[in-house]
Amino acid sequence: DGGITQSPKYLFRKEGQNVTLSCEQNLNHDAMYWYRQDPGQGLRLIYYSQIVNDFQKGDIAEGYSVSREKKESFPLTVTSAQKNPTAFYLCASSLTGSTEAFFGQGTRLTVV
Amino acid sequence: AQKITQTQPGMFVQEKEAVTLDCTYDTSDPSYGLFWYKQPSSGEMIFLIYQGSYDQQNATEGRYSLNFQKARKSANLVISASQLGDSAMYFCAMREDNTDKLIFGTGTRLQVFP
């Protein structure tokens, strides 16, 4: 079945460690997105990518990095520079100009 | 700059009544799309409805309709005949077609009571 997959669902890391969140889609979508959601809050855009080997910063890119080496994959690295990394992270994808963006199930990251 | 505003942190509605969730936006791109998503407590994002900036008619999907007022830059979601299962967070979003940048509002928590 076509879809967008985030893994893992829950992730625990020690403070000061980098961690990479996976996002894979088999929908042949051009655009991919990463969002951060804190409890009771909205989705804030971290990074997005329109095409392979290109990506743009969103509103809260500091402390995060991404790559887009393949159309299907858009991994997000939460670096030790991110002051408050504990949050729910959502990945999304869409066709350029399409009427819907599809979301993964999310990764809940807890840094202790 | 691209911006989405939802001014209602929480709303209550009685079952079977209609409710309107407000959303205003700002953009300099003449071509854009507006979206509404529902997020239940499980965290998944459920797509509800889409409105393109050049669409002449308001979008409708079952019990959901989007009241699109382009001159006022508003895209309110109307849910008719509310059900208990409609209790969730609702997010308005906008994508500028020139950049594909997709941003979300802060959300409205809707609670439906019997």
PDB file of C-alpha atoms in Angstrom:
ATOM      1  CA  ASP A   1       0.000   0.000   0.000  1.00  0.00           C
ATOM      2  CA  GLY A   2       1.156   3.530  -0.724  1.00  0.00           C
ATOM      3  CA  GLY A   3       1.872   5.779   2.171  1.00  0.00           C
ATOM      4  CA  ILE A   4       4.315   7.663   4.310  1.00  0.00           C
ATOM      5  CA  THR A   5       6.168   5.886   7.090  1.00  0.00           C
ATOM      6  CA  GLN A   6       7.906   7.356  10.083  1.00  0.00           C
ATOM      7  CA  SER A   7      10.051   5.308  12.369  1.00  0.00           C
ATOM      8  CA  PRO A   8      10.372   4.703  15.179  1.00  0.00           C
ATOM      9  CA  LYS A   9       7.087   5.646  16.836  1.00  0.00           C
ATOM     10  CA  TYR A  10       8.795   6.343  20.175  1.00  0.00           C
ATOM     11  CA  LEU A  11      12.418   7.343  20.642  1.00  0.00           C
ATOM     12  CA  PHE A  12      14.393   8.001  23.773  1.00  0.00           C
ATOM     13  CA  ARG A  13      17.805   9.647  23.784  1.00  0.00           C
ATOM     14  CA  LYS A  14      20.220  11.059  26.277  1.00  0.00           C
ATOM     15  CA  GLU A  15      20.847  14.758  26.304  1.00  0.00           C
ATOM     16  CA  GLY A  16      23.745  15.772  24.083  1.00  0.00           C
ATOM     17  CA  GLN A  17      23.291  12.967  21.555  1.00  0.00           C
ATOM     18  CA  ASN A  18      22.302  13.482  17.952  1.00  0.00           C
ATOM     19  CA  VAL A  19      19.327  11.437  16.794  1.00  0.00           C
ATOM     20  CA  THR A  20      17.932  10.798  13.313  1.00  0.00           C
ATOM     21  CA  LEU A  21      14.238  10.366  12.592  1.00  0.00           C
ATOM     22  CA  SER A  22      13.260   8.437   9.499  1.00  0.00           C
ATOM     23  CA  CYS A  23      10.607   9.438   6.957  1.00  0.00           C
ATOM     24  CA  GLU A  24       9.950   7.362   3.837  1.00  0.00           C
ATOM     25  CA  GLN A  25       7.186   7.699   1.237  1.00  0.00           C
ATOM     26  CA  ASN A  26       6.273   5.551  -1.748  1.00  0.00           C
ATOM     27  CA  LEU A  27       3.733   7.972  -3.183  1.00  0.00           C
ATOM     28  CA  ASN A  28       6.153   9.491  -5.700  1.00  0.00           C
ATOM     29  CA  HIS A  29       5.618  12.866  -4.059  1.00  0.00           C
ATOM     30  CA  ASP A  30       7.954  15.732  -4.840  1.00  0.00           C
ATOM     31  CA  ALA A  31       7.563  17.786  -1.675  1.00  0.00           C
ATOM     32  CA  MET A  32       8.351  16.579   1.823  1.00  0.00           C
ATOM     33  CA  TYR A  33       8.063  18.349   5.162  1.00  0.00           C
ATOM     34  CA  TRP A  34       9.089  18.057   8.799  1.00  0.00           C
ATOM     35  CA  TYR A  35       7.066  19.578  11.619  1.00  0.00           C
ATOM     36  CA  ARG A  36       7.476  19.796  15.333  1.00  0.00           C
ATOM     37  CA  GLN A  37       4.475  19.739  17.656  1.00  0.00           C
ATOM     38  CA  ASP A  38       4.651  20.508  21.366  1.00  0.00           C
ATOM     39  CA  PRO A  39       1.805  19.458  23.720  1.00  0.00           C
ATOM     40  CA  GLY A  40      -1.393  21.349  22.982  1.00  0.00           C
ATOM     41  CA  GLN A  41       0.326  23.386  20.291  1.00  0.00           C
ATOM     42  CA  GLY A  42       0.229  23.716  16.542  1.00  0.00           C
ATOM     43  CA  LEU A  43       2.621  22.312  13.942  1.00  0.00           C
ATOM     44  CA  ARG A  44       5.740  24.336  13.340  1.00  0.00           C
ATOM     45  CA  LEU A  45       7.681  23.852  10.132  1.00  0.00           C
ATOM     46  CA  ILE A  46      11.291  22.757  10.579  1.00  0.00           C
ATOM     47  CA  TYR A  47      12.456  22.018   7.019  1.00  0.00           C
ATOM     48  CA  TYR A  48      10.885  21.247   3.687  1.00  0.00           C
ATOM     49  CA  SER A  49      12.103  19.995   0.342  1.00  0.00           C
ATOM     50  CA  GLN A  50      10.594  20.415  -3.110  1.00  0.00           C
ATOM     51  CA  ILE A  51      13.066  18.238  -5.016  1.00  0.00           C
ATOM     52  CA  VAL A  52      15.942  15.852  -4.489  1.00  0.00           C
ATOM     53  CA  ASN A  53      19.166  17.434  -3.238  1.00  0.00           C
ATOM     54  CA  ASP A  54      17.419  20.647  -2.292  1.00  0.00           C
ATOM     55  CA  PHE A  55      15.690  21.796   0.892  1.00  0.00           C
ATOM     56  CA  GLN A  56      14.710  25.004   2.634  1.00  0.00           C
ATOM     57  CA  LYS A  57      14.594  26.081   6.245  1.00  0.00           C
ATOM     58  CA  GLY A  58      11.230  26.475   7.873  1.00  0.00           C
ATOM     59  CA  ASP A  59      10.415  28.634  10.854  1.00  0.00           C
ATOM     60  CA  ILE A  60      12.359  26.678  13.500  1.00  0.00           C
ATOM     61  CA  ALA A  61      15.334  25.095  11.688  1.00  0.00           C
ATOM     62  CA  GLU A  62      17.961  25.866  14.336  1.00  0.00           C
ATOM     63  CA  GLY A  63      19.351  22.707  15.896  1.00  0.00           C
ATOM     64  CA  TYR A  64      18.029  20.461  13.114  1.00  0.00           C
ATOM     65  CA  SER A  65      19.453  19.158   9.853  1.00  0.00           C
ATOM     66  CA  VAL A  66      17.997  17.233   6.907  1.00  0.00           C
ATOM     67  CA  SER A  67      19.041  15.559   3.689  1.00  0.00           C
ATOM     68  CA  ARG A  68      17.161  14.641   0.516  1.00  0.00           C
ATOM     69  CA  GLU A  69      19.369  12.228  -1.384  1.00  0.00           C
ATOM     70  CA  LYS A  70      16.424  10.188  -2.667  1.00  0.00           C
ATOM     71  CA  LYS A  71      12.942  11.253  -3.616  1.00  0.00           C
ATOM     72  CA  GLU A  72      11.445   8.726  -1.209  1.00  0.00           C
ATOM     73  CA  SER A  73      13.423   9.672   1.869  1.00  0.00           C
ATOM     74  CA  PHE A  74      13.740  12.815   3.996  1.00  0.00           C
ATOM     75  CA  PRO A  75      15.485  12.029   7.304  1.00  0.00           C
ATOM     76  CA  LEU A  76      15.634  14.604  10.086  1.00  0.00           C
ATOM     77  CA  THR A  77      18.570  14.826  12.488  1.00  0.00           C
ATOM     78  CA  VAL A  78      17.975  16.454  15.839  1.00  0.00           C
ATOM     79  CA  THR A  79      21.362  17.710  16.914  1.00  0.00           C
ATOM     80  CA  SER A  80      22.734  18.422  20.364  1.00  0.00           C
ATOM     81  CA  ALA A  81      22.377  22.119  19.524  1.00  0.00           C
ATOM     82  CA  GLN A  82      18.581  21.852  19.775  1.00  0.00           C
ATOM     83  CA  LYS A  83      17.804  23.184  23.253  1.00  0.00           C
ATOM     84  CA  ASN A  84      14.440  21.507  23.816  1.00  0.00           C
ATOM     85  CA  PRO A  85      14.247  18.486  21.508  1.00  0.00           C
ATOM     86  CA  THR A  86      11.507  16.613  23.374  1.00  0.00           C
ATOM     87  CA  ALA A  87       8.440  16.842  21.116  1.00  0.00           C
ATOM     88  CA  PHE A  88       6.206  15.050  18.639  1.00  0.00           C
ATOM     89  CA  TYR A  89       7.657  15.120  15.110  1.00  0.00           C
ATOM     90  CA  LEU A  90       5.498  14.763  12.024  1.00  0.00           C
ATOM     91  CA  CYS A  91       6.610  14.180   8.465  1.00  0.00           C
ATOM     92  CA  ALA A  92       4.398  14.961   5.468  1.00  0.00           C
ATOM     93  CA  SER A  93       4.576  14.736   1.698  1.00  0.00           C
ATOM     94  CA  SER A  94       2.604  16.013  -1.262  1.00  0.00           C
ATOM     95  CA  LEU A  95       2.671  16.415  -5.004  1.00  0.00           C
ATOM     96  CA  THR A  96       3.460  19.941  -6.085  1.00  0.00           C
ATOM     97  CA  GLY A  97       0.192  21.874  -6.276  1.00  0.00           C
ATOM     98  CA  SER A  98      -1.898  18.957  -5.066  1.00  0.00           C
ATOM     99  CA  THR A  99      -5.006  19.237  -2.950  1.00  0.00           C
ATOM    100  CA  GLU A 100      -3.770  17.144  -0.046  1.00  0.00           C
ATOM    101  CA  ALA A 101      -0.652  16.598   2.008  1.00  0.00           C
ATOM    102  CA  PHE A 102      -0.231  13.146   3.533  1.00  0.00           C
ATOM    103  CA  PHE A 103       1.181  12.638   7.002  1.00  0.00           C
ATOM    104  CA  GLY A 104       3.087   9.902   8.725  1.00  0.00           C
ATOM    105  CA  GLN A 105       2.059   8.616  12.135  1.00  0.00           C
ATOM    106  CA  GLY A 106       4.680  10.710  13.894  1.00  0.00           C
ATOM    107  CA  THR A 107       7.669  10.066  16.141  1.00  0.00           C
ATOM    108  CA  ARG A 108       7.527  11.015  19.797  1.00  0.00           C
ATOM    109  CA  LEU A 109      11.043  11.948  20.852  1.00  0.00           C
ATOM    110  CA  THR A 110      11.958  12.155  24.518  1.00  0.00           C
ATOM    111  CA  VAL A 111      15.367  13.411  25.557  1.00  0.00           C
ATOM    112  CA  VAL A 112      16.398  12.666  29.122  1.00  0.00           C
TER     113      VAL A 112
ATOM    114  CA  ALA B   1       5.053  36.975   4.888  1.00  0.00           C
ATOM    115  CA  GLN B   2       3.079  33.770   4.901  1.00  0.00           C
ATOM    116  CA  LYS B   3       0.941  33.480   8.026  1.00  0.00           C
ATOM    117  CA  ILE B   4      -2.011  31.487   9.343  1.00  0.00           C
ATOM    118  CA  THR B   5      -4.059  32.586  12.348  1.00  0.00           C
ATOM    119  CA  GLN B   6      -6.587  30.621  14.362  1.00  0.00           C
ATOM    120  CA  THR B   7      -7.949  32.794  17.141  1.00  0.00           C
ATOM    121  CA  GLN B   8     -10.129  30.234  18.917  1.00  0.00           C
ATOM    122  CA  PRO B   9      -8.068  28.049  21.266  1.00  0.00           C
ATOM    123  CA  GLY B  10     -11.172  26.063  22.209  1.00  0.00           C
ATOM    124  CA  MET B  11     -14.766  25.658  21.122  1.00  0.00           C
ATOM    125  CA  PHE B  12     -17.731  23.785  22.545  1.00  0.00           C
ATOM    126  CA  VAL B  13     -20.711  22.580  20.538  1.00  0.00           C
ATOM    127  CA  GLN B  14     -23.677  20.420  21.321  1.00  0.00           C
ATOM    128  CA  GLU B  15     -24.172  17.239  19.382  1.00  0.00           C
ATOM    129  CA  LYS B  16     -26.148  17.702  16.130  1.00  0.00           C
ATOM    130  CA  GLU B  17     -25.478  21.444  16.067  1.00  0.00           C
ATOM    131  CA  ALA B  18     -23.275  23.216  13.513  1.00  0.00           C
ATOM    132  CA  VAL B  19     -20.003  24.905  14.462  1.00  0.00           C
ATOM    133  CA  THR B  20     -17.657  27.302  12.674  1.00  0.00           C
ATOM    134  CA  LEU B  21     -13.915  27.266  13.262  1.00  0.00           C
ATOM    135  CA  ASP B  22     -12.166  30.459  12.230  1.00  0.00           C
ATOM    136  CA  CYS B  23      -9.033  30.795  10.124  1.00  0.00           C
ATOM    137  CA  THR B  24      -7.428  33.854   8.577  1.00  0.00           C
ATOM    138  CA  TYR B  25      -4.308  33.919   6.453  1.00  0.00           C
ATOM    139  CA  ASP B  26      -1.825  36.223   4.836  1.00  0.00           C
ATOM    140  CA  THR B  27       0.309  35.689   1.759  1.00  0.00           C
ATOM    141  CA  SER B  28       1.780  37.639  -1.136  1.00  0.00           C
ATOM    142  CA  ASP B  29       1.539  34.651  -3.497  1.00  0.00           C
ATOM    143  CA  PRO B  30      -1.553  34.950  -5.743  1.00  0.00           C
ATOM    144  CA  SER B  31      -1.748  31.168  -6.038  1.00  0.00           C
ATOM    145  CA  TYR B  32      -2.169  29.168  -2.858  1.00  0.00           C
ATOM    146  CA  GLY B  33      -4.128  26.376  -1.267  1.00  0.00           C
ATOM    147  CA  LEU B  34      -5.931  26.211   2.048  1.00  0.00           C
ATOM    148  CA  PHE B  35      -6.360  23.013   4.032  1.00  0.00           C
ATOM    149  CA  TRP B  36      -8.098  21.814   7.154  1.00  0.00           C
ATOM    150  CA  TYR B  37      -6.893  18.851   9.169  1.00  0.00           C
ATOM    151  CA  LYS B  38      -8.309  17.051  12.191  1.00  0.00           C
ATOM    152  CA  GLN B  39      -6.013  15.636  14.856  1.00  0.00           C
ATOM    153  CA  PRO B  40      -7.612  13.294  17.394  1.00  0.00           C
ATOM    154  CA  SER B  41      -5.841  12.427  20.627  1.00  0.00           C
ATOM    155  CA  SER B  42      -4.028   9.591  18.839  1.00  0.00           C
ATOM    156  CA  GLY B  43      -1.925  12.224  17.052  1.00  0.00           C
ATOM    157  CA  GLU B  44      -2.641  11.247  13.462  1.00  0.00           C
ATOM    158  CA  MET B  45      -3.412  14.040  10.996  1.00  0.00           C
ATOM    159  CA  ILE B  46      -6.643  13.497   9.075  1.00  0.00           C
ATOM    160  CA  PHE B  47      -7.213  15.569   5.951  1.00  0.00           C
ATOM    161  CA  LEU B  48     -10.669  17.137   5.817  1.00  0.00           C
ATOM    162  CA  ILE B  49     -10.975  19.644   3.003  1.00  0.00           C
ATOM    163  CA  TYR B  50      -9.064  21.773   0.481  1.00  0.00           C
ATOM    164  CA  GLN B  51      -9.734  25.127  -1.175  1.00  0.00           C
ATOM    165  CA  GLY B  52      -7.647  26.552  -3.998  1.00  0.00           C
ATOM    166  CA  SER B  53      -7.202  30.300  -4.255  1.00  0.00           C
ATOM    167  CA  TYR B  54      -8.733  30.350  -7.721  1.00  0.00           C
ATOM    168  CA  ASP B  55     -11.669  28.101  -6.909  1.00  0.00           C
ATOM    169  CA  GLN B  56     -14.905  29.970  -7.489  1.00  0.00           C
ATOM    170  CA  GLN B  57     -17.053  27.842  -5.239  1.00  0.00           C
ATOM    171  CA  ASN B  58     -16.634  26.974  -1.593  1.00  0.00           C
ATOM    172  CA  ALA B  59     -15.332  23.464  -1.039  1.00  0.00           C
ATOM    173  CA  THR B  60     -17.571  20.860   0.575  1.00  0.00           C
ATOM    174  CA  GLU B  61     -16.849  17.316   1.769  1.00  0.00           C
ATOM    175  CA  GLY B  62     -19.749  15.610   3.454  1.00  0.00           C
ATOM    176  CA  ARG B  63     -20.454  17.435   6.738  1.00  0.00           C
ATOM    177  CA  TYR B  64     -17.488  19.758   6.199  1.00  0.00           C
ATOM    178  CA  SER B  65     -17.606  22.953   4.202  1.00  0.00           C
ATOM    179  CA  LEU B  66     -15.106  25.737   3.835  1.00  0.00           C
ATOM    180  CA  ASN B  67     -16.386  29.303   3.899  1.00  0.00           C
ATOM    181  CA  PHE B  68     -13.796  30.970   1.670  1.00  0.00           C
ATOM    182  CA  GLN B  69     -13.815  34.768   1.654  1.00  0.00           C
ATOM    183  CA  LYS B  70     -10.818  35.735  -0.439  1.00  0.00           C
ATOM    184  CA  ALA B  71     -11.068  39.500   0.013  1.00  0.00           C
ATOM    185  CA  ARG B  72     -11.132  39.076   3.779  1.00  0.00           C
ATOM    186  CA  LYS B  73      -8.446  36.357   3.642  1.00  0.00           C
ATOM    187  CA  SER B  74     -10.509  33.970   5.689  1.00  0.00           C
ATOM    188  CA  ALA B  75     -11.123  30.244   5.291  1.00  0.00           C
ATOM    189  CA  ASN B  76     -13.457  29.143   8.045  1.00  0.00           C
ATOM    190  CA  LEU B  77     -14.406  25.506   8.495  1.00  0.00           C
ATOM    191  CA  VAL B  78     -18.059  24.718   9.063  1.00  0.00           C
ATOM    192  CA  ILE B  79     -18.973  21.355  10.552  1.00  0.00           C
ATOM    193  CA  SER B  80     -22.660  20.558  10.289  1.00  0.00           C
ATOM    194  CA  ALA B  81     -24.539  18.123  12.527  1.00  0.00           C
ATOM    195  CA  SER B  82     -21.670  17.694  15.004  1.00  0.00           C
ATOM    196  CA  GLN B  83     -20.955  14.232  16.348  1.00  0.00           C
ATOM    197  CA  LEU B  84     -19.182  13.155  19.519  1.00  0.00           C
ATOM    198  CA  GLY B  85     -16.407  11.765  17.336  1.00  0.00           C
ATOM    199  CA  ASP B  86     -15.703  15.253  16.017  1.00  0.00           C
ATOM    200  CA  SER B  87     -14.022  16.138  19.311  1.00  0.00           C
ATOM    201  CA  ALA B  88     -10.398  16.802  18.356  1.00  0.00           C
ATOM    202  CA  MET B  89      -7.877  19.480  17.454  1.00  0.00           C
ATOM    203  CA  TYR B  90      -8.494  21.203  14.134  1.00  0.00           C
ATOM    204  CA  PHE B  91      -5.743  22.865  12.141  1.00  0.00           C
ATOM    205  CA  CYS B  92      -5.945  25.285   9.280  1.00  0.00           C
ATOM    206  CA  ALA B  93      -3.013  25.289   6.861  1.00  0.00           C
ATOM    207  CA  MET B  94      -1.853  27.165   3.794  1.00  0.00           C
ATOM    208  CA  ARG B  95       0.551  26.255   1.012  1.00  0.00           C
ATOM    209  CA  GLU B  96       2.007  28.879  -1.296  1.00  0.00           C
ATOM    210  CA  ASP B  97       2.059  27.250  -4.723  1.00  0.00           C
ATOM    211  CA  ASN B  98       5.185  29.130  -5.785  1.00  0.00           C
ATOM    212  CA  THR B  99       7.337  27.640  -3.021  1.00  0.00           C
ATOM    213  CA  ASP B 100       5.357  24.601  -1.808  1.00  0.00           C
ATOM    214  CA  LYS B 101       5.861  25.917   1.717  1.00  0.00           C
ATOM    215  CA  LEU B 102       3.062  24.514   3.888  1.00  0.00           C
ATOM    216  CA  ILE B 103       2.420  26.132   7.250  1.00  0.00           C
ATOM    217  CA  PHE B 104      -0.158  25.511   9.967  1.00  0.00           C
ATOM    218  CA  GLY B 105      -2.106  27.578  12.444  1.00  0.00           C
ATOM    219  CA  THR B 106      -2.025  26.971  16.184  1.00  0.00           C
ATOM    220  CA  GLY B 107      -5.223  24.956  16.123  1.00  0.00           C
ATOM    221  CA  THR B 108      -8.646  24.941  17.754  1.00  0.00           C
ATOM    222  CA  ARG B 109      -9.693  22.269  20.219  1.00  0.00           C
ATOM    223  CA  LEU B 110     -13.295  21.325  19.539  1.00  0.00           C
ATOM    224  CA  GLN B 111     -15.312  19.524  22.150  1.00  0.00           C
ATOM    225  CA  VAL B 112     -18.716  18.098  21.279  1.00  0.00           C
ATOM    226  CA  PHE B 113     -21.046  17.390  24.201  1.00  0.00           C
ATOM    227  CA  PRO B 114     -24.244  15.332  24.264  1.00  0.00           C
TER     228      PRO B 114
END
